[in-house]
mmCIF file of C-alpha atoms in Angstrom:
data_model
loop_
_atom_site.group_PDB
_atom_site.id
_atom_site.type_symbol
_atom_site.label_atom_id
_atom_site.label_comp_id
_atom_site.label_asym_id
_atom_site.label_seq_id
_atom_site.Cartn_x
_atom_site.Cartn_y
_atom_site.Cartn_z
ATOM 1 C CA MET A 26 178.317 145.339 72.219
ATOM 2 C CA HIS A 27 178.793 141.636 71.163
ATOM 3 C CA ASP A 28 182.142 139.931 70.542
ATOM 4 C CA ALA A 29 183.001 136.872 68.295
ATOM 5 C CA VAL A 30 184.649 133.932 69.641
ATOM 6 C CA ILE A 31 185.869 130.638 67.906
ATOM 7 C CA VAL A 32 184.136 127.629 69.705
ATOM 8 C CA ASP A 33 186.374 125.035 67.789
ATOM 9 C CA ALA A 34 188.302 124.585 64.729
ATOM 10 C CA VAL A 35 189.086 121.487 62.673
ATOM 11 C CA ARG A 36 190.741 120.725 59.436
ATOM 12 C CA THR A 37 191.421 117.772 57.086
ATOM 13 C CA PRO A 38 194.936 116.610 56.705
ATOM 14 C CA ILE A 39 196.312 118.224 53.539
ATOM 15 C CA GLY A 40 196.704 116.121 50.569
ATOM 16 C CA LYS A 41 199.305 116.508 47.904
ATOM 17 C CA ARG A 42 198.245 117.037 44.270
ATOM 18 C CA GLY A 43 197.190 113.738 42.641
ATOM 19 C CA GLY A 44 197.526 112.143 46.177
ATOM 20 C CA SER A 45 195.256 110.530 48.688
ATOM 21 C CA LEU A 46 192.335 113.023 48.409
ATOM 22 C CA ALA A 47 192.440 113.173 44.635
ATOM 23 C CA ASP A 48 189.180 111.227 44.213
ATOM 24 C CA VAL A 49 187.186 113.144 46.845
ATOM 25 C CA HIS A 50 184.761 115.525 45.586
ATOM 26 C CA PRO A 51 185.457 119.022 47.003
ATOM 27 C CA ALA A 52 181.830 119.273 48.317
ATOM 28 C CA ASP A 53 182.185 115.912 49.960
ATOM 29 C CA LEU A 54 185.531 116.911 51.505
ATOM 30 C CA SER A 55 183.686 120.090 52.784
ATOM 31 C CA ALA A 56 180.882 118.080 54.091
ATOM 32 C CA HIS A 57 183.277 115.748 55.992
ATOM 33 C CA ILE A 58 184.700 118.734 57.833
ATOM 34 C CA LEU A 59 181.308 120.386 58.478
ATOM 35 C CA LYS A 60 180.140 117.122 60.139
ATOM 36 C CA SER A 61 183.310 116.794 61.999
ATOM 37 C CA LEU A 62 182.934 120.250 63.486
ATOM 38 C CA THR A 63 179.340 119.844 64.681
ATOM 39 C CA ALA A 64 180.134 116.314 66.116
ATOM 40 C CA ARG A 65 182.974 117.885 68.167
ATOM 41 C CA THR A 66 180.916 120.793 69.474
ATOM 42 C CA GLY A 67 177.572 118.866 69.904
ATOM 43 C CA LEU A 68 175.690 121.630 68.083
ATOM 44 C CA ASP A 69 172.550 120.609 66.086
ATOM 45 C CA PRO A 70 173.288 121.512 62.361
ATOM 46 C CA ALA A 71 169.677 122.882 62.353
ATOM 47 C CA GLU A 72 170.953 125.746 64.501
ATOM 48 C CA ILE A 73 173.473 127.015 61.816
ATOM 49 C CA ASP A 74 172.534 130.388 60.572
ATOM 50 C CA ASP A 75 174.847 130.322 57.701
ATOM 51 C CA ILE A 76 177.840 128.753 56.152
ATOM 52 C CA ILE A 77 180.489 131.282 54.852
ATOM 53 C CA TRP A 78 182.967 129.262 52.744
ATOM 54 C CA GLY A 79 185.998 130.243 50.854
ATOM 55 C CA CYS A 80 186.931 128.685 47.478
ATOM 56 C CA VAL A 81 189.069 130.342 44.734
ATOM 57 C CA MET A 82 188.568 128.294 41.605
ATOM 58 C CA GLN A 83 184.683 128.350 41.547
ATOM 59 C CA ALA A 84 184.567 126.189 38.386
ATOM 60 C CA GLY A 85 183.939 122.394 37.558
ATOM 61 C CA ASP A 86 183.431 120.511 40.740
ATOM 62 C CA GLN A 87 183.714 123.755 42.861
ATOM 63 C CA ALA A 88 181.078 125.677 40.785
ATOM 64 C CA GLY A 89 177.586 126.578 41.807
ATOM 65 C CA ASN A 90 177.967 127.786 45.422
ATOM 66 C CA ILE A 91 179.836 124.951 47.093
ATOM 67 C CA ALA A 92 178.931 126.184 50.534
ATOM 68 C CA ARG A 93 175.296 125.287 49.895
ATOM 69 C CA THR A 94 176.347 122.048 47.946
ATOM 70 C CA ALA A 95 178.484 120.994 51.022
ATOM 71 C CA ALA A 96 175.625 121.401 53.387
ATOM 72 C CA LEU A 97 173.347 119.199 51.427
ATOM 73 C CA ALA A 98 176.236 116.693 50.883
ATOM 74 C CA ALA A 99 176.515 116.582 54.694
ATOM 75 C CA GLY A 100 172.922 115.630 54.939
ATOM 76 C CA TRP A 101 172.109 118.719 56.909
ATOM 77 C CA PRO A 102 168.580 120.311 56.983
ATOM 78 C CA GLU A 103 167.528 122.174 53.915
ATOM 79 C CA SER A 104 167.145 125.201 56.090
ATOM 80 C CA VAL A 105 170.906 125.577 56.426
ATOM 81 C CA PRO A 106 172.021 128.149 53.751
ATOM 82 C CA GLY A 107 175.546 128.821 52.566
ATOM 83 C CA THR A 108 177.561 131.351 50.521
ATOM 84 C CA THR A 109 180.905 131.133 48.791
ATOM 85 C CA VAL A 110 183.518 133.948 48.935
ATOM 86 C CA ASN A 111 186.644 134.615 47.043
ATOM 87 C CA ARG A 112 189.489 136.812 48.333
ATOM 88 C CA ALA A 113 192.034 134.799 46.351
ATOM 89 C CA CYS A 114 194.422 133.051 48.804
ATOM 90 C CA GLY A 115 192.731 134.703 51.893
ATOM 91 C CA SER A 116 189.252 133.563 51.078
ATOM 92 C CA SER A 117 188.557 131.488 54.126
ATOM 93 C CA GLN A 118 190.373 133.930 56.473
ATOM 94 C CA GLN A 119 187.870 136.442 55.027
ATOM 95 C CA SER A 120 185.050 133.847 55.616
ATOM 96 C CA VAL A 121 186.130 134.108 59.314
ATOM 97 C CA SER A 122 186.026 137.836 59.221
ATOM 98 C CA PHE A 123 182.495 138.025 57.870
ATOM 99 C CA ALA A 124 181.224 135.476 60.257
ATOM 100 C CA ALA A 125 182.735 137.585 63.063
ATOM 101 C CA ALA A 126 181.126 140.705 61.754
ATOM 102 C CA SER A 127 177.586 138.916 61.488
ATOM 103 C CA VAL A 128 177.595 137.508 64.999
ATOM 104 C CA ILE A 129 178.787 140.806 66.365
ATOM 105 C CA ALA A 130 176.062 142.736 64.489
ATOM 106 C CA GLY A 131 173.462 140.308 65.911
ATOM 107 C CA HIS A 132 172.534 139.105 62.351
ATOM 108 C CA ALA A 133 173.304 135.414 63.344
ATOM 109 C CA ASP A 134 174.073 133.297 66.461
ATOM 110 C CA PHE A 135 176.156 130.519 64.936
ATOM 111 C CA ILE A 136 177.934 130.644 61.594
ATOM 112 C CA ILE A 137 180.576 128.108 60.307
ATOM 113 C CA ALA A 138 183.169 129.877 58.397
ATOM 114 C CA GLY A 139 185.901 127.907 56.432
ATOM 115 C CA GLY A 140 186.767 126.938 53.010
ATOM 116 C CA VAL A 141 188.060 124.231 50.564
ATOM 117 C CA GLU A 142 190.218 123.663 47.630
ATOM 118 C CA SER A 143 190.669 120.741 45.596
ATOM 119 C CA MET A 144 193.693 121.729 43.233
ATOM 120 C CA THR A 145 193.851 118.355 42.020
ATOM 121 C CA ARG A 146 190.271 118.375 40.563
ATOM 122 C CA VAL A 147 190.088 122.035 39.852
ATOM 123 C CA PRO A 148 193.334 123.268 38.883
ATOM 124 C CA MET A 149 194.467 126.911 39.130
ATOM 125 C CA GLY A 150 193.204 128.939 36.210
ATOM 126 C CA SER A 151 190.016 126.727 35.727
ATOM 127 C CA ALA A 152 187.645 129.487 36.154
ATOM 128 C CA ALA A 153 189.018 131.506 33.114
ATOM 129 C CA LYS A 154 187.818 130.712 29.695
ATOM 130 C CA GLU A 155 190.502 129.986 27.063
ATOM 131 C CA GLY A 156 191.663 133.112 25.424
ATOM 132 C CA SER A 157 190.195 135.417 28.012
ATOM 133 C CA SER A 158 192.055 137.717 30.490
ATOM 134 C CA ALA A 159 191.020 138.898 33.846
ATOM 135 C CA THR A 160 192.949 142.142 33.640
ATOM 136 C CA PRO A 161 191.657 144.567 30.794
ATOM 137 C CA PRO A 162 194.064 146.707 28.910
ATOM 138 C CA SER A 163 193.244 149.651 31.338
ATOM 139 C CA VAL A 164 194.898 147.756 34.129
ATOM 140 C CA GLN A 165 197.841 146.327 32.146
ATOM 141 C CA THR A 166 198.523 149.896 30.780
ATOM 142 C CA ARG A 167 198.387 151.369 34.205
ATOM 143 C CA TYR A 168 201.022 148.958 35.576
ATOM 144 C CA GLY A 169 203.086 148.509 32.341
ATOM 145 C CA VAL A 170 202.679 144.675 32.244
ATOM 146 C CA ASP A 171 201.020 142.250 30.062
ATOM 147 C CA SER A 172 200.031 139.897 32.996
ATOM 148 C CA PHE A 173 200.527 139.489 36.634
ATOM 149 C CA SER A 174 202.690 136.540 37.978
ATOM 150 C CA GLN A 175 202.912 135.455 41.572
ATOM 151 C CA GLY A 176 206.258 133.666 40.686
ATOM 152 C CA LEU A 177 207.728 136.956 39.211
ATOM 153 C CA GLY A 178 206.422 138.813 42.292
ATOM 154 C CA ALA A 179 208.238 136.335 44.513
ATOM 155 C CA GLU A 180 211.477 137.004 42.564
ATOM 156 C CA MET A 181 210.845 140.762 42.907
ATOM 157 C CA MET A 182 210.388 140.249 46.693
ATOM 158 C CA ALA A 183 213.590 138.195 47.062
ATOM 159 C CA GLU A 184 215.602 141.029 45.008
ATOM 160 C CA ARG A 185 214.093 143.842 47.022
ATOM 161 C CA TRP A 186 214.852 142.405 50.415
ATOM 162 C CA ASN A 187 218.235 140.877 49.296
ATOM 163 C CA LEU A 188 217.222 137.243 49.910
ATOM 164 C CA ASP A 189 219.503 134.931 48.073
ATOM 165 C CA ARG A 190 218.665 131.395 47.066
ATOM 166 C CA ARG A 191 220.448 129.742 49.974
ATOM 167 C CA THR A 192 218.599 131.941 52.544
ATOM 168 C CA LEU A 193 215.207 130.933 50.926
ATOM 169 C CA ASP A 194 216.168 127.257 50.764
ATOM 170 C CA GLU A 195 217.195 127.223 54.409
ATOM 171 C CA TYR A 196 213.904 128.672 55.208
ATOM 172 C CA ALA A 197 212.229 125.985 53.159
ATOM 173 C CA LEU A 198 214.132 123.291 55.073
ATOM 174 C CA ARG A 199 213.096 124.926 58.325
ATOM 175 C CA SER A 200 209.408 124.632 57.313
ATOM 176 C CA HIS A 201 209.818 120.861 56.670
ATOM 177 C CA GLU A 202 211.696 120.257 60.026
ATOM 178 C CA LEU A 203 209.180 122.156 62.098
ATOM 179 C CA THR A 204 206.375 120.316 60.340
ATOM 180 C CA ALA A 205 208.028 116.877 60.987
ATOM 181 C CA ALA A 206 208.528 117.835 64.617
ATOM 182 C CA ALA A 207 204.834 118.864 64.959
ATOM 183 C CA ILE A 208 203.557 115.607 63.329
ATOM 184 C CA ASP A 209 205.992 113.354 65.458
ATOM 185 C CA SER A 210 204.950 115.142 68.676
ATOM 186 C CA GLY A 211 201.163 114.935 68.119
ATOM 187 C CA ALA A 212 200.832 118.686 67.956
ATOM 188 C CA PHE A 213 198.272 118.486 65.131
ATOM 189 C CA ASP A 214 196.226 115.501 66.426
ATOM 190 C CA SER A 215 193.505 117.468 68.211
ATOM 191 C CA GLN A 216 192.843 119.747 65.182
ATOM 192 C CA LEU A 217 192.627 116.952 62.477
ATOM 193 C CA ALA A 218 189.600 115.194 61.258
ATOM 194 C CA PRO A 219 191.215 112.207 59.310
ATOM 195 C CA ILE A 220 189.409 110.917 56.116
ATOM 196 C CA GLU A 221 188.965 107.129 56.873
ATOM 197 C CA GLY A 222 190.683 104.906 54.507
ATOM 198 C CA LYS A 223 192.493 107.750 52.803
ATOM 199 C CA LEU A 224 194.497 110.171 54.814
ATOM 200 C CA ALA A 225 195.291 110.739 58.614
ATOM 201 C CA VAL A 226 198.164 113.233 58.396
ATOM 202 C CA ASP A 227 199.439 115.923 56.201
ATOM 203 C CA GLU A 228 200.797 114.358 53.093
ATOM 204 C CA GLY A 229 203.287 116.849 51.560
ATOM 205 C CA LEU A 230 205.992 116.665 54.143
ATOM 206 C CA ARG A 231 209.470 115.671 52.674
ATOM 207 C CA ARG A 232 211.898 114.452 55.242
ATOM 208 C CA GLY A 233 215.685 114.455 54.785
ATOM 209 C CA GLY A 234 215.865 117.445 52.519
ATOM 210 C CA SER A 235 219.202 119.306 52.127
ATOM 211 C CA ILE A 236 220.496 122.468 50.476
ATOM 212 C CA ASP A 237 222.320 120.353 47.931
ATOM 213 C CA LYS A 238 218.969 118.626 46.909
ATOM 214 C CA LEU A 239 217.213 122.034 46.655
ATOM 215 C CA GLY A 240 220.078 123.228 44.560
ATOM 216 C CA THR A 241 219.241 121.000 41.861
ATOM 217 C CA LEU A 242 215.704 122.340 41.354
ATOM 218 C CA LYS A 243 215.104 124.744 38.437
ATOM 219 C CA ALA A 244 214.025 128.240 38.852
ATOM 220 C CA PRO A 245 211.191 128.621 36.372
ATOM 221 C CA PHE A 246 210.096 132.219 36.780
ATOM 222 C CA LYS A 247 213.382 134.083 35.778
ATOM 223 C CA ALA A 248 216.763 133.474 34.365
ATOM 224 C CA ASP A 249 219.098 133.100 37.215
ATOM 225 C CA GLY A 250 216.037 133.296 39.633
ATOM 226 C CA VAL A 251 215.891 132.092 43.243
ATOM 227 C CA ILE A 252 212.224 130.684 43.433
ATOM 228 C CA HIS A 253 211.622 127.145 42.623
ATOM 229 C CA ALA A 254 209.357 124.345 43.694
ATOM 230 C CA GLY A 255 211.200 123.585 46.773
ATOM 231 C CA ASN A 256 210.981 127.057 48.327
ATOM 232 C CA ALA A 257 207.242 127.567 47.261
ATOM 233 C CA SER A 258 204.048 126.220 48.614
ATOM 234 C CA GLN A 259 202.797 122.989 47.392
ATOM 235 C CA ILE A 260 199.718 122.511 45.184
ATOM 236 C CA SER A 261 197.342 120.628 47.367
ATOM 237 C CA ASP A 262 193.827 119.596 48.434
ATOM 238 C CA GLY A 263 192.184 120.340 51.837
ATOM 239 C CA ALA A 264 189.487 122.077 53.900
ATOM 240 C CA ALA A 265 188.838 123.468 57.249
ATOM 241 C CA ALA A 266 186.128 124.969 59.306
ATOM 242 C CA LEU A 267 185.552 127.088 62.443
ATOM 243 C CA LEU A 268 182.338 127.597 64.523
ATOM 244 C CA ILE A 269 181.733 131.271 65.379
ATOM 245 C CA THR A 270 179.363 132.734 67.878
ATOM 246 C CA THR A 271 179.406 135.247 70.664
ATOM 247 C CA SER A 272 180.922 134.797 74.102
ATOM 248 C CA LYS A 273 177.336 135.445 75.450
ATOM 249 C CA ILE A 274 175.764 132.681 73.365
ATOM 250 C CA ALA A 275 178.632 130.260 74.102
ATOM 251 C CA THR A 276 178.162 130.804 77.900
ATOM 252 C CA GLU A 277 174.434 130.381 77.660
ATOM 253 C CA ARG A 278 174.965 127.105 75.686
ATOM 254 C CA ARG A 279 177.949 125.869 77.960
ATOM 255 C CA LEU A 280 180.412 126.006 74.954
ATOM 256 C CA ASP A 281 183.947 126.503 75.761
ATOM 257 C CA PRO A 282 185.499 128.691 73.025
ATOM 258 C CA ILE A 283 189.332 128.544 72.241
ATOM 259 C CA ALA A 284 189.777 132.154 71.207
ATOM 260 C CA ARG A 285 188.201 135.668 70.742
ATOM 261 C CA ILE A 286 188.531 137.442 67.330
ATOM 262 C CA HIS A 287 190.370 140.474 68.601
ATOM 263 C CA THR A 288 191.111 142.543 65.325
ATOM 264 C CA VAL A 289 190.769 142.149 61.688
ATOM 265 C CA ALA A 290 192.281 144.111 58.731
ATOM 266 C CA VAL A 291 192.503 143.963 55.057
ATOM 267 C CA THR A 292 194.720 145.940 52.859
ATOM 268 C CA GLY A 293 195.722 146.457 49.236
ATOM 269 C CA ASP A 294 199.309 146.680 48.194
ATOM 270 C CA ASP A 295 201.483 146.677 45.008
ATOM 271 C CA PRO A 296 199.698 144.386 42.378
ATOM 272 C CA VAL A 297 202.799 143.643 40.347
ATOM 273 C CA MET A 298 204.930 142.401 43.395
ATOM 274 C CA MET A 299 201.557 141.102 44.649
ATOM 275 C CA LEU A 300 202.843 139.186 47.615
ATOM 276 C CA SER A 301 204.050 142.088 50.107
ATOM 277 C CA GLY A 302 200.563 142.913 51.446
ATOM 278 C CA PRO A 303 201.027 140.986 54.733
ATOM 279 C CA ILE A 304 203.482 143.667 55.904
ATOM 280 C CA SER A 305 200.981 146.497 55.671
ATOM 281 C CA ALA A 306 198.138 144.429 56.693
ATOM 282 C CA THR A 307 200.079 143.384 59.928
ATOM 283 C CA ALA A 308 200.688 147.051 60.662
ATOM 284 C CA LYS A 309 197.052 148.011 60.150
ATOM 285 C CA ALA A 310 195.806 145.232 62.329
ATOM 286 C CA LEU A 311 198.444 146.066 65.262
ATOM 287 C CA SER A 312 197.368 149.729 64.927
ATOM 288 C CA ARG A 313 193.762 149.066 65.344
ATOM 289 C CA SER A 314 194.304 146.596 68.094
ATOM 290 C CA GLY A 315 196.385 148.789 70.370
ATOM 291 C CA LEU A 316 198.926 145.954 70.553
ATOM 292 C CA SER A 317 202.612 145.877 69.484
ATOM 293 C CA ILE A 318 204.376 143.195 67.625
ATOM 294 C CA ASN A 319 206.039 142.168 70.951
ATOM 295 C CA ASP A 320 202.569 141.415 72.371
ATOM 296 C CA ILE A 321 202.052 138.620 69.812
ATOM 297 C CA GLY A 322 203.159 135.101 70.804
ATOM 298 C CA ALA A 323 202.559 133.283 67.662
ATOM 299 C CA PHE A 324 202.445 134.331 63.946
ATOM 300 C CA GLU A 325 201.110 132.257 60.932
ATOM 301 C CA VAL A 326 202.390 134.039 57.875
ATOM 302 C CA ASN A 327 201.250 131.989 55.005
ATOM 303 C CA GLU A 328 204.368 130.426 53.089
ATOM 304 C CA ALA A 329 203.184 130.970 49.580
ATOM 305 C CA PHE A 330 206.697 131.617 48.705
ATOM 306 C CA ALA A 331 209.713 131.682 51.001
ATOM 307 C CA PRO A 332 210.306 135.464 50.507
ATOM 308 C CA VAL A 333 206.903 136.336 51.836
ATOM 309 C CA PRO A 334 207.529 135.317 55.456
ATOM 310 C CA LEU A 335 211.128 136.474 55.443
ATOM 311 C CA ALA A 336 210.429 139.944 54.044
ATOM 312 C CA TRP A 337 207.482 140.173 56.604
ATOM 313 C CA LEU A 338 210.041 139.158 59.337
ATOM 314 C CA ALA A 339 212.553 141.788 58.157
ATOM 315 C CA GLU A 340 209.948 144.606 58.204
ATOM 316 C CA THR A 341 208.096 143.763 61.275
ATOM 317 C CA GLY A 342 211.018 142.952 63.563
ATOM 318 C CA ALA A 343 209.050 139.846 64.981
ATOM 319 C CA ASP A 344 210.929 137.360 66.914
ATOM 320 C CA GLU A 345 211.708 134.571 64.257
ATOM 321 C CA LYS A 346 211.105 131.690 66.758
ATOM 322 C CA LEU A 347 207.489 132.748 66.869
ATOM 323 C CA LEU A 348 206.997 132.740 63.159
ATOM 324 C CA ASN A 349 205.201 129.701 61.769
ATOM 325 C CA PRO A 350 206.340 127.520 64.649
ATOM 326 C CA LEU A 351 204.731 124.395 63.259
ATOM 327 C CA GLY A 352 206.057 124.772 59.666
ATOM 328 C CA GLY A 353 203.872 125.964 56.798
ATOM 329 C CA ALA A 354 202.601 125.709 53.295
ATOM 330 C CA ILE A 355 206.136 124.962 51.825
ATOM 331 C CA ALA A 356 206.078 121.677 53.905
ATOM 332 C CA VAL A 357 202.267 120.885 53.783
ATOM 333 C CA GLY A 358 200.808 122.743 50.885
ATOM 334 C CA HIS A 359 198.439 125.568 50.204
ATOM 335 C CA PRO A 360 194.981 124.562 49.098
ATOM 336 C CA LEU A 361 193.992 128.225 48.164
ATOM 337 C CA GLY A 362 190.373 128.762 49.474
ATOM 338 C CA GLY A 363 190.981 126.450 52.399
ATOM 339 C CA SER A 364 194.246 127.810 53.626
ATOM 340 C CA GLY A 365 193.047 130.698 55.539
ATOM 341 C CA ALA A 366 190.906 128.560 57.739
ATOM 342 C CA ILE A 367 193.577 125.940 57.992
ATOM 343 C CA LEU A 368 196.036 128.545 59.309
ATOM 344 C CA MET A 369 193.608 129.831 61.783
ATOM 345 C CA THR A 370 192.805 126.241 62.881
ATOM 346 C CA ARG A 371 196.713 125.665 63.315
ATOM 347 C CA LEU A 372 197.033 128.908 65.190
ATOM 348 C CA VAL A 373 194.225 128.822 67.829
ATOM 349 C CA HIS A 374 195.134 125.122 68.726
ATOM 350 C CA HIS A 375 198.804 126.004 69.087
ATOM 351 C CA MET A 376 197.760 129.120 71.238
ATOM 352 C CA ARG A 377 195.618 126.682 73.429
ATOM 353 C CA ASN A 378 198.215 124.055 73.840
ATOM 354 C CA ASN A 379 200.933 126.550 74.703
ATOM 355 C CA GLY A 380 199.086 129.177 76.766
ATOM 356 C CA ILE A 381 199.702 132.016 74.239
ATOM 357 C CA GLN A 382 197.501 135.066 74.854
ATOM 358 C CA TYR A 383 197.623 136.700 71.306
ATOM 359 C CA GLY A 384 198.195 135.227 67.869
ATOM 360 C CA LEU A 385 198.315 136.957 64.458
ATOM 361 C CA GLN A 386 197.613 135.321 61.058
ATOM 362 C CA THR A 387 198.197 137.209 57.697
ATOM 363 C CA MET A 388 198.281 135.920 53.984
ATOM 364 C CA CYS A 389 199.299 137.409 50.843
ATOM 365 C CA GLU A 390 196.563 137.329 47.998
ATOM 366 C CA ALA A 391 196.358 137.723 44.306
ATOM 367 C CA GLY A 392 195.910 141.399 43.269
ATOM 368 C CA GLY A 393 198.326 142.638 45.897
ATOM 369 C CA MET A 394 195.916 142.234 48.875
ATOM 370 C CA ALA A 395 196.363 140.732 52.429
ATOM 371 C CA ASN A 396 194.277 139.802 55.495
ATOM 372 C CA ALA A 397 195.535 140.077 58.999
ATOM 373 C CA THR A 398 193.559 138.744 61.948
ATOM 374 C CA ILE A 399 194.633 138.846 65.618
ATOM 375 C CA VAL A 400 193.025 136.329 68.005
ATOM 376 C CA GLU A 401 193.105 136.243 71.754
ATOM 377 C CA LEU A 402 193.094 133.072 73.839
ATOM 378 C CA ILE A 403 190.104 132.677 76.262
#
């Protein structure tokens, strides 16, 4: 039976909304990262069997199968196809899972998995027509709500896990501090493909924050709420890509993979709270893998809102020092469809740089879903 390995992984620096990447078309941003990946690996683009690309807001500049558009924008042979997938925030993590399944099944030799989101150019909600609703009355009646809100879901998580505002804000400061340390130490250098003349490092980092400063921010989702812009992920622009093949093909082609995709899992959870899925997805992935939480040496739990990693930490019993060791989306941003691949890129490079055998990535997703992926260092 075949396996699936990550030969290399690369990402753009993450731009803040309206920032340095605001005038870059998302197909061109994707093309930049595709070309960077093949340049790093030495693979001829003509050998790519497919591009599986995550993107959430498939409207405007991101409409019309951006995976294929990106390949054309990269100047690649017309023989290279592409497909675009949407599992909300976990879209490009799902792209990696689909790519792994394809090479394991023998349907493809080389697949590029990744994703993009330009939240500046294609804001959240762009895919919905004015006056329309993605949830019909049957779903609203089932759950007793008129609409589903991630912000209110984060408030529900904070209440359920007894996370007060100070705890959430302290976690947010931790994210910025760890990101600053990672940038200053060069921990991200080997994984970045800077956009010449525009952006070389992640743009959202805010240095010198304090509890007092965060305390001045308004909580918009709930009266006397605890969720605000400072302890939630930043709206941003970015892309990432990973080259997926089998270890057999990698050996034949004298490629040196970083990691093996060990186990994947996806789960559904409460769609009203919406953000608690990483807890059950992690449990499912660990059960399938035969590993325990203590076997994992690094965790990437997407920081959509501070309660997500903190509730996950409380339920899993993981070592806090191993959680998001380079900071996360609170500090650098969460470009929706690109984030799964961005986190996986961060994870596998961190594992290689520090000799960590197993890593786990998980992300909450709209609709109450979550992906979890365990990777093993080669």
